[in-house]
Tab-separated table of C-alpha atoms in Angstrom:
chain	number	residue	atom	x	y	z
A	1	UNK	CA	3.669	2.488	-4.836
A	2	UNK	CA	3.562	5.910	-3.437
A	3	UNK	CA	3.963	7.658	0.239
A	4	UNK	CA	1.984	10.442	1.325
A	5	UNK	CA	2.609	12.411	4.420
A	6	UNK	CA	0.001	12.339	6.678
A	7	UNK	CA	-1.223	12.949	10.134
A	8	UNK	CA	1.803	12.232	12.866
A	9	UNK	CA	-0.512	9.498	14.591
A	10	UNK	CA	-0.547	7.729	11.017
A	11	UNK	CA	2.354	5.965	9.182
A	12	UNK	CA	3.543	7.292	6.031
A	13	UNK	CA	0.924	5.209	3.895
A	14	UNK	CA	2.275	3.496	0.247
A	15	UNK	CA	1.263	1.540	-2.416
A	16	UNK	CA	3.864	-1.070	-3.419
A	17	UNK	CA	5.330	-1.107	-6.725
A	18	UNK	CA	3.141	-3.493	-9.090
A	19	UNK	CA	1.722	-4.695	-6.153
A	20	UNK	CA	3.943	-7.482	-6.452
A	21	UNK	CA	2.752	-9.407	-3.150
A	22	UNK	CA	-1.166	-8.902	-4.154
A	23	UNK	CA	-1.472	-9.537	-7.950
A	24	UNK	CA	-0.214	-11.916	-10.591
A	25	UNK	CA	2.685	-10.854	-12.627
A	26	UNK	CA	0.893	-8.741	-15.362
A	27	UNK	CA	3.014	-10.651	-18.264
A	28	UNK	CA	2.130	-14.501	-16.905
A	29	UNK	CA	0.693	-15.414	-20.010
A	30	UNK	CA	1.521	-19.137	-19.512
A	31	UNK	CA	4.332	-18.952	-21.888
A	32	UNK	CA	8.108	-17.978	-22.352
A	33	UNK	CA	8.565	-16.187	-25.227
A	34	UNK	CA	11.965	-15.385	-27.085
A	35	UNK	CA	13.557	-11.721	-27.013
A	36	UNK	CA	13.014	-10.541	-30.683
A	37	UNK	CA	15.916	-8.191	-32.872
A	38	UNK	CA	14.674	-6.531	-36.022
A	39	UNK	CA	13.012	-3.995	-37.650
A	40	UNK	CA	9.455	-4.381	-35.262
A	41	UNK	CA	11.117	-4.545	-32.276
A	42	UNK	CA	13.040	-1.349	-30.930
A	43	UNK	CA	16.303	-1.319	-29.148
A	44	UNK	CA	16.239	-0.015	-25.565
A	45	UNK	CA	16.632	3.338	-25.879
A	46	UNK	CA	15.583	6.628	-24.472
A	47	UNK	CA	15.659	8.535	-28.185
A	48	UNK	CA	12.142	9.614	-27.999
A	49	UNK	CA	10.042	9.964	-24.883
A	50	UNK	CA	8.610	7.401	-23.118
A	51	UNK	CA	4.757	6.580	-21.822
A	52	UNK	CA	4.132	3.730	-19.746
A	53	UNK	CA	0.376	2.715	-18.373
A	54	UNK	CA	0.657	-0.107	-15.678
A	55	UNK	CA	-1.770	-2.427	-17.660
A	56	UNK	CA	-3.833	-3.890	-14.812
A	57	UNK	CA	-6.651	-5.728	-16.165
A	58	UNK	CA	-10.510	-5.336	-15.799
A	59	UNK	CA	-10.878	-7.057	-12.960
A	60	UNK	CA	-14.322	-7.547	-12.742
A	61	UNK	CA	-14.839	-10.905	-13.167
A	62	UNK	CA	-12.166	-12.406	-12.678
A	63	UNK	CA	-9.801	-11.551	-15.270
A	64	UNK	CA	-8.650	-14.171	-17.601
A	65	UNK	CA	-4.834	-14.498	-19.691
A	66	UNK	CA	-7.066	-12.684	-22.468
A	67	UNK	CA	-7.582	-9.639	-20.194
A	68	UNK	CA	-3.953	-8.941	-19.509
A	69	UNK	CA	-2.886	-8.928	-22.980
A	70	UNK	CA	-6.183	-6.958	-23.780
A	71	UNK	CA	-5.012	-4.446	-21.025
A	72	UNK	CA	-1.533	-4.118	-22.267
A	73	UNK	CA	-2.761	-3.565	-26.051
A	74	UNK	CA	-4.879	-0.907	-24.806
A	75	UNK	CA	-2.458	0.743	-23.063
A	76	UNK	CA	0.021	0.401	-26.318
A	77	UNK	CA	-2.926	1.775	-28.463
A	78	UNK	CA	-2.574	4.890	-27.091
A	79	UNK	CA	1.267	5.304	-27.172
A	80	UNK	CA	2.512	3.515	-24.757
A	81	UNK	CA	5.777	1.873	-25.345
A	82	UNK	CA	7.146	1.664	-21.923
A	83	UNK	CA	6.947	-0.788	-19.273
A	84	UNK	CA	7.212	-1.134	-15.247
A	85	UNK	CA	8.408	-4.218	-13.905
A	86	UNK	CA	8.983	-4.548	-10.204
A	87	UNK	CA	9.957	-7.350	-8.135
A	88	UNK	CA	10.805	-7.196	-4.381
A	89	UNK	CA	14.237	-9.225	-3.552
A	90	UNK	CA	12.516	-11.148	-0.601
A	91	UNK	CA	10.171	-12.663	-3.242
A	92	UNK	CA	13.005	-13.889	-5.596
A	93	UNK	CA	15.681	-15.158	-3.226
A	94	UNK	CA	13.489	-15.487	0.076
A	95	UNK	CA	16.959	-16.939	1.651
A	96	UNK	CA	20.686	-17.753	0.680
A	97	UNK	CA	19.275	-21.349	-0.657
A	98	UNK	CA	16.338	-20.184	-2.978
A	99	UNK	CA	17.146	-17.716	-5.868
A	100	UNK	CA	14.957	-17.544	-8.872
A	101	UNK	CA	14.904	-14.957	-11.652
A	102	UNK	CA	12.728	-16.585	-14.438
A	103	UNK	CA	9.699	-14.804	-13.544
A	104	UNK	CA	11.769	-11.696	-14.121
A	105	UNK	CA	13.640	-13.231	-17.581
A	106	UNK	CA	10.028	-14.175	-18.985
A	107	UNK	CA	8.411	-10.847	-18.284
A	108	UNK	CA	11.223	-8.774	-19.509
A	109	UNK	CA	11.773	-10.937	-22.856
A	110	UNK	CA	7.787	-10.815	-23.073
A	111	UNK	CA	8.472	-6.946	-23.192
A	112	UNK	CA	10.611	-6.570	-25.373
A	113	UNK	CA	9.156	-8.707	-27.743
A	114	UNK	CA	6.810	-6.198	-27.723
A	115	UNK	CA	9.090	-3.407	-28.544
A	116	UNK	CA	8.811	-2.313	-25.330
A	117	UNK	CA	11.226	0.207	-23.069
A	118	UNK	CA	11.618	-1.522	-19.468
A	119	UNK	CA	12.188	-0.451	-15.836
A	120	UNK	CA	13.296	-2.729	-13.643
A	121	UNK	CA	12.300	-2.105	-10.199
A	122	UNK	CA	14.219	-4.570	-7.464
A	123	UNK	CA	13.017	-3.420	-4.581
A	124	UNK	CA	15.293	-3.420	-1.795
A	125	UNK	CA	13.589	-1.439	0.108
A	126	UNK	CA	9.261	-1.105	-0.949
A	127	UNK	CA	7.775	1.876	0.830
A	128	UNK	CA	7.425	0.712	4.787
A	129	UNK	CA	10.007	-1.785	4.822
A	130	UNK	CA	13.497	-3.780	4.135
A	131	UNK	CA	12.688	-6.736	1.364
A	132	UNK	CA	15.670	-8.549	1.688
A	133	UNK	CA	16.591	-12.467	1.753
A	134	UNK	CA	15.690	-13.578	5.285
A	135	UNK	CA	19.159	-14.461	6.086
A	136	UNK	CA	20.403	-11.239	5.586
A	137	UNK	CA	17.217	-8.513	6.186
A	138	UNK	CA	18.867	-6.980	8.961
A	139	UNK	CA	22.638	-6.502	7.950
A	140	UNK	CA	23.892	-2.916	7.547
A	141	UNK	CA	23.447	-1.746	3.689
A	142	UNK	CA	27.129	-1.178	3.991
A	143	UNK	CA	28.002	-4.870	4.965
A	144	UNK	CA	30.169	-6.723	2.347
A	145	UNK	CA	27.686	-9.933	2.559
A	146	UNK	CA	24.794	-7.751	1.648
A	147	UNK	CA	26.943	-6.601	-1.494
A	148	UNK	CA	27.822	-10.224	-2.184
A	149	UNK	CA	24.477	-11.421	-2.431
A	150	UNK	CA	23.182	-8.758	-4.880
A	151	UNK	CA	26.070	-9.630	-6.789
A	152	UNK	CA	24.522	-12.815	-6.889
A	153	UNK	CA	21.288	-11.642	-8.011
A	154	UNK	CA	22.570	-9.497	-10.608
A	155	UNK	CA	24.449	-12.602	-11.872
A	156	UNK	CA	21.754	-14.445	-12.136
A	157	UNK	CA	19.995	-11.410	-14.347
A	158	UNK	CA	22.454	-10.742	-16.713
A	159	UNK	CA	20.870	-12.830	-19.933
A	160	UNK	CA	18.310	-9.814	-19.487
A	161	UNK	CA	19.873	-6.954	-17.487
A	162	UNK	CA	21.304	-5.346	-21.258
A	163	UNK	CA	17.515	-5.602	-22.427
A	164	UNK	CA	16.626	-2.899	-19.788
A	165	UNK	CA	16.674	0.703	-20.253
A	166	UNK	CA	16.415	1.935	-16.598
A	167	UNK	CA	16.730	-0.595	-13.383
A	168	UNK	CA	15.901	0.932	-9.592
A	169	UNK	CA	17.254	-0.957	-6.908
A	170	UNK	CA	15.075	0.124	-4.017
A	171	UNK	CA	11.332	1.494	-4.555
A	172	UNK	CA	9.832	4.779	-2.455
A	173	UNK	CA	12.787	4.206	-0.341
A	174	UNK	CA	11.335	7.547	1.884
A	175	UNK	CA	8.499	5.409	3.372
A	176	UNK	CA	10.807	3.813	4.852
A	177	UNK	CA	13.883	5.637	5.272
A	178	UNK	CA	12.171	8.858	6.445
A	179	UNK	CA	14.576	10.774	9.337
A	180	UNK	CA	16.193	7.429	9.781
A	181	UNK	CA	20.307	7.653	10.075
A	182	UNK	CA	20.218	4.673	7.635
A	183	UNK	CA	20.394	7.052	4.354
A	184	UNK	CA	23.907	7.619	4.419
A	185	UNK	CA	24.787	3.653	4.373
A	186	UNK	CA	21.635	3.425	1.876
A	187	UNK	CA	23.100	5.814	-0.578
A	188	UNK	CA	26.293	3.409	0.079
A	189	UNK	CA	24.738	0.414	-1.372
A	190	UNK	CA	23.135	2.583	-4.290
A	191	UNK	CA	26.224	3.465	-5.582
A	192	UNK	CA	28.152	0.063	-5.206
A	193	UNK	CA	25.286	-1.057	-6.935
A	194	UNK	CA	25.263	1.227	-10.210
A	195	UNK	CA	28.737	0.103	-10.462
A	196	UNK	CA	27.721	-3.572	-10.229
A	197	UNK	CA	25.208	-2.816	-12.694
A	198	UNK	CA	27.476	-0.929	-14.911
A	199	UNK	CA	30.268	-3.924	-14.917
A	200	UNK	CA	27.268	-6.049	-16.562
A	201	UNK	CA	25.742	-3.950	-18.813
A	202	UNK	CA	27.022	-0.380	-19.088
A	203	UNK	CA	24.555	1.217	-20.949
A	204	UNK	CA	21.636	0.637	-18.518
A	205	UNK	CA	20.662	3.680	-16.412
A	206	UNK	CA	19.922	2.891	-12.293
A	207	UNK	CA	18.767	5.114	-9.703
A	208	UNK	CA	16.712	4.383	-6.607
A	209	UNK	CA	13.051	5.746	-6.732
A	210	UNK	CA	11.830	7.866	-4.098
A	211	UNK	CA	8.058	9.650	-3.825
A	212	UNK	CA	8.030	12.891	-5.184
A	213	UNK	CA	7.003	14.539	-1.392
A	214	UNK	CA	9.553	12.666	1.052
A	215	UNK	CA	12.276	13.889	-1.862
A	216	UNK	CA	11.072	17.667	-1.332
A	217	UNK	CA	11.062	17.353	2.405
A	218	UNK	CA	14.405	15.947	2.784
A	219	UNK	CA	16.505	17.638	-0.140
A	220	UNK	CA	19.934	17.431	1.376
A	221	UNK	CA	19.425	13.190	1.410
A	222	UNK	CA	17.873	13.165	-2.297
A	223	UNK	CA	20.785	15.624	-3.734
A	224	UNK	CA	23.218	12.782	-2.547
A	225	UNK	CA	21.005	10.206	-3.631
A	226	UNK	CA	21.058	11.226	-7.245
A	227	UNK	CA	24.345	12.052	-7.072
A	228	UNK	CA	25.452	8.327	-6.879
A	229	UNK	CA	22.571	7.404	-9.082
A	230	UNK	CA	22.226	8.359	-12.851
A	231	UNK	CA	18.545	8.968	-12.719
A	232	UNK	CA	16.753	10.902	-10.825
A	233	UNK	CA	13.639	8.267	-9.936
A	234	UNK	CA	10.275	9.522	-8.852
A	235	UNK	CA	6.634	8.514	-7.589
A	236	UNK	CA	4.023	11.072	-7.152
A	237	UNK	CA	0.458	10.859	-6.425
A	238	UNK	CA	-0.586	14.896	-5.290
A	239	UNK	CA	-2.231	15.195	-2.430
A	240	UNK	CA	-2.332	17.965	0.127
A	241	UNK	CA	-0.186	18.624	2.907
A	242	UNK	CA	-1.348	16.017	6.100
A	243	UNK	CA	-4.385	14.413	3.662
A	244	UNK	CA	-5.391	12.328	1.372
A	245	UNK	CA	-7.501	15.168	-0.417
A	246	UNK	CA	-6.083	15.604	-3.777
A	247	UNK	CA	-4.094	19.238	-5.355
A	248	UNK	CA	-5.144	20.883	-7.587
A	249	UNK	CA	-5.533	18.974	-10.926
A	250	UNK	CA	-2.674	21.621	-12.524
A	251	UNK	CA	-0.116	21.415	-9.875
A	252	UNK	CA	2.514	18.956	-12.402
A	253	UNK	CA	3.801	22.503	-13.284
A	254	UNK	CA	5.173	23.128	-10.068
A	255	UNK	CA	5.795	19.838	-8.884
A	256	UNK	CA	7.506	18.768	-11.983
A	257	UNK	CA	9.802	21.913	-12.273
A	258	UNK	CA	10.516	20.595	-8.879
A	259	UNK	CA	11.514	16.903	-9.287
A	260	UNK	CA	13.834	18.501	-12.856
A	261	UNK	CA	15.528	20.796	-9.884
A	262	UNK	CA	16.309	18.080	-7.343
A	263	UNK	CA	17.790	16.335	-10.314
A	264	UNK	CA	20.146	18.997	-11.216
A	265	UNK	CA	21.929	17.575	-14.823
A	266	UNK	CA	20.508	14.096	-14.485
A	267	UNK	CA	17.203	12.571	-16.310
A	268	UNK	CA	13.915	12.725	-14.049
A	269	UNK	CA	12.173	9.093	-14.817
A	270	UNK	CA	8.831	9.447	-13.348
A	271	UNK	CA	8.049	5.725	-12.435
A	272	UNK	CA	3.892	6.438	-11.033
A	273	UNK	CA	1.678	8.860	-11.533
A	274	UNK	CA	-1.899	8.708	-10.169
A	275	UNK	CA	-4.810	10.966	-9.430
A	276	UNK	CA	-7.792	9.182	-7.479
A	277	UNK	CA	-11.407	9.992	-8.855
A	278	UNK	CA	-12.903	9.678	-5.705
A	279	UNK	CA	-15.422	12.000	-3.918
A	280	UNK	CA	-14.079	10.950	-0.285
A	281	UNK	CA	-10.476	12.035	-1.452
A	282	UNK	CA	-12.276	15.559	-2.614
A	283	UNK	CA	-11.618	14.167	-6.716
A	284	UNK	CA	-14.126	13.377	-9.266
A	285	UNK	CA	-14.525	11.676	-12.561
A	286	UNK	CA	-13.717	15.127	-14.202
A	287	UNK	CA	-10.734	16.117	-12.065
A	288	UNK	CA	-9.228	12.897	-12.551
A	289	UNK	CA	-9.671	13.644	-16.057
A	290	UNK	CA	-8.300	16.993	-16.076
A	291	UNK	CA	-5.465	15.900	-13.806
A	292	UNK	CA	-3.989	13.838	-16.929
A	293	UNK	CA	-4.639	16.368	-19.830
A	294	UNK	CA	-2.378	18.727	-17.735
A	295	UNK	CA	0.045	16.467	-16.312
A	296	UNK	CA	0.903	14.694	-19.868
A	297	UNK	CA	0.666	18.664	-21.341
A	298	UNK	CA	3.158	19.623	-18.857
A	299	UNK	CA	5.028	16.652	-19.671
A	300	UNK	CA	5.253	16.911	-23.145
A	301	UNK	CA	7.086	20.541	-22.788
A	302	UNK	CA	9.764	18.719	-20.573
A	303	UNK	CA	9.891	15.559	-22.423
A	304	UNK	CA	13.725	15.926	-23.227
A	305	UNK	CA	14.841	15.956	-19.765
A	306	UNK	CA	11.804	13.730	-18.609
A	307	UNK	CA	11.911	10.250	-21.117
A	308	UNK	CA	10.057	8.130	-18.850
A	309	UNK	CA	6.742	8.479	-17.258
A	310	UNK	CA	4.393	6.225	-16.405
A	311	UNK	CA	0.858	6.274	-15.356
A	312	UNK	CA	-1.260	4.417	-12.727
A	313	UNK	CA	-3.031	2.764	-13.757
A	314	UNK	CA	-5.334	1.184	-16.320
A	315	UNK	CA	-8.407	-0.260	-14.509
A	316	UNK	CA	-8.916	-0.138	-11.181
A	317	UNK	CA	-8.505	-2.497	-8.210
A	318	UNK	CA	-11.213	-4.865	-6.281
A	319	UNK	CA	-12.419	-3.207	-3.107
A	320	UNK	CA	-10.819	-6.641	-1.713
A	321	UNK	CA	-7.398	-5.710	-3.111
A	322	UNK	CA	-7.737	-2.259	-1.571
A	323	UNK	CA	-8.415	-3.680	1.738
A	324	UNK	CA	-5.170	-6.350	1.390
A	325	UNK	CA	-3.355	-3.125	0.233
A	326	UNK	CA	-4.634	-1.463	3.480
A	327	UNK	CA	-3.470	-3.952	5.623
A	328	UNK	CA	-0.381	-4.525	3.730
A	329	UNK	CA	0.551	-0.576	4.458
A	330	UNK	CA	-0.561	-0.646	8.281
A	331	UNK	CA	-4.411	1.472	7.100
A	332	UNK	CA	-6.689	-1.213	7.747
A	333	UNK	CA	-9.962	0.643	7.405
A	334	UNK	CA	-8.928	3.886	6.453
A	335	UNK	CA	-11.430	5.190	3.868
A	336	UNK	CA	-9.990	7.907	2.563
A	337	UNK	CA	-6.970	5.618	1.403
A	338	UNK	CA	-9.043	2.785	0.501
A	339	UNK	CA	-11.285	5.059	-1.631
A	340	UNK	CA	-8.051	6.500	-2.993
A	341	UNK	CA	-6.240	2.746	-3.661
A	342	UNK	CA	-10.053	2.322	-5.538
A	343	UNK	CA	-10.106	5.215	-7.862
A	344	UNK	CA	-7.270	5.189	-9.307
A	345	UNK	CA	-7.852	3.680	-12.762
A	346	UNK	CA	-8.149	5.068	-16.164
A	347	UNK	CA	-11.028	3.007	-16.317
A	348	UNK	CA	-13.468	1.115	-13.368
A	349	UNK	CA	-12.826	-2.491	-12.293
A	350	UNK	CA	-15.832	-3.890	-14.881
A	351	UNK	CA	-13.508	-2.190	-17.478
A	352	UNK	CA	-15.397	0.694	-18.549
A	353	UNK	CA	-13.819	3.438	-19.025
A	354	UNK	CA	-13.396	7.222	-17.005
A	355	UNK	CA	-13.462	10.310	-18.678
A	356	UNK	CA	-9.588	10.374	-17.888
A	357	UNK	CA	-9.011	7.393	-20.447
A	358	UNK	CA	-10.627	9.589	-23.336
A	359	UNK	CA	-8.390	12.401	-22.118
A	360	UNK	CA	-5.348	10.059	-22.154
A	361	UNK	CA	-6.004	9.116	-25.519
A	362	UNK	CA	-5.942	12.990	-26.342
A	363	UNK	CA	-3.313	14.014	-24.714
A	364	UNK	CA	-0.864	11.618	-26.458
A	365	UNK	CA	-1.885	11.806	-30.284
A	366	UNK	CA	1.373	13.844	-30.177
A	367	UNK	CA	2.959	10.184	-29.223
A	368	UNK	CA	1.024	8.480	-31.958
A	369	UNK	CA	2.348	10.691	-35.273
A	370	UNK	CA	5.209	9.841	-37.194
């Protein structure tokens, strides 16, 4: 979900997108519901701005169907009206003879029935590696075949792909991209792919997502990124330079003037935002909690070129998820990451809540008036 730069004798450490490989779909709810038209229901549509809360559930016990829809009427309670939905390719077409998108049709109608704005994350890339079909994982981004088959995939989207507001087709692409000559060829498939897109549903905007620190580090790669793109896509968990110590709980102002100048004319969509709460990652309860009365302030002055932000996350994670997560990213014991992968909810894994879910709720009455 995020990269961090870090020490030279440790990898560039993420968090996937949704956690797609650890956790159940958040909108499994044992059911396929219909997409829904009418006067409840909004069209996609970026007219007003935009908050998103990834609605994990309490997860302590073991949550039930109840606690995911409990987790994503929480989230809508306090203006939310956005929602993240990422699924790695390798995971819906593991190889030229296995394709399937219902998991993706489901969620996404489930959404909107909710009068919910989506972003579609297909992640082509997720942080510290390819996620391609295994037939194809190690073809050049610029081979034809490579092309075909996403072709394929977006084929196989379209009853939903005009329900979508945003779609990224490759998530904090920097983890794994870094200095690598591959961005060139990667910015390739990017924009063959918003004109794929396009030919399907025109109105849908696509971009790639890249964390907020490997886009200020390598400016030159981003700037032709977004070029091709017609978002500007974002991650950004703040941490200091070679740590995972937290900034400062004020610095959105700078960072978010930032991401608005990499994007030059183009819409910043900020698809995570998190701020740990833990001691080991020099946070606490309270910074945490001022963290996100600044960061949606700042937000809400920069709201018409920012539409889409989205926070992470509701509850927090099982210390046995953080340690899959820490394996998963190559920081199998790393405290300072696990504590941070374990801290980062609105409220704790038995569900009740941080001082940064009160200040939530503040910060977005502004969402909540007529």
């Amino acid at each position: 979900m995020m990269s961090i730069r870090v020490r030279k004798h440790v990898a560039r450490a993420p968090l996937p997108a949704l956690l797609l490989p650890l956790l159940p779909a958040l909108l499994m709810l044992g059911c396929t519901p219909t997409a829904q038209t009418g006067p409840g229901v909004d069209t996609p549509s970026t007219a007003r701005a935009v908050l998103a809360i990834v609605a994990t559930p309490r997860t302590i016990p073991a949550p039930q169907i109840a606690d995911y829809v409990a987790a994503l009427d929480s989230s809508m309670s306090v203006g939310a009206r956005g929602m993240l939905l990422a699924y790695a390719w390798s995971t819906l077409e593991p190889d030229s003879a296995s394709l399937n998108v219902q998991r993706v049709i489901d969620d996404t109608r489930y959404a909107r029935s909710r009068g919910l704005v989506v972003l579609l994350s297909i992640q082509t890339i997720n942080t510290v590696k390819r996620e391609l079909p295994a037939d194809i994982a190690s073809l050049p981004w610029t081979d034809a075949r490579l092309q075909r088959r996403f072709d394929r995939l977006l084929d196989a989207l379209a009853p939903i792909l005009g329900e979508v507001t945003y779609v990224s087709v490759g998530n904090e692409i920097g983890g794994y991209l870094g200095t690598r000559s591959e961005w060139p060829a990667y910015t390739s498939f990017v924009a063959r792919s918003v004109e794929a897109i396009h030919r399907r549903a025109p109105l849908v905007r696509v971009g790639a997502t890249i964390e907020y620190d490997a886009a200020a580090s390598q400016t030159a790669f981003t700037r032709a990124l977004i070029a091709v793109s017609d978002v500007a896509i974002f991650t950004h968990y703040p941490f200091s330079s070679g740590s995972f110590a937290v900034a400062p709980p004020t610095i959105t102002s700078v960072t978010f003037d930032n991401m608005l100048a990499l994007a030059g004319t183009k819409p910043v969509v900020l698809q995570e935002l998190g701020y740990p709460a833990s001691p080991l990652n020099a946070s606490s309860d309270a910074q945490q909690a001022a963290f996100f009365t600044d960061a949606l302030a700042q937000w809400r002055q920069r709201a018409d070129r920012m539409p889409f932000i989205s926070l992470f996350q509701l509850h927090d994670f099982t210390a046995q998820q953080c340690a899959e997560l820490g394996r998963y990213y190559n920081l199998p014991g790393q405290q300072t990451f696990i504590s941070f992968l374990c801290s980062l909810g609105l409220r704790r894994a038995d569900g009740s809540p941080r001082p940064s879910w009160e200040a939530v709720r503040t910060a977005t009455a502004w969402l909540r008036t007529p």
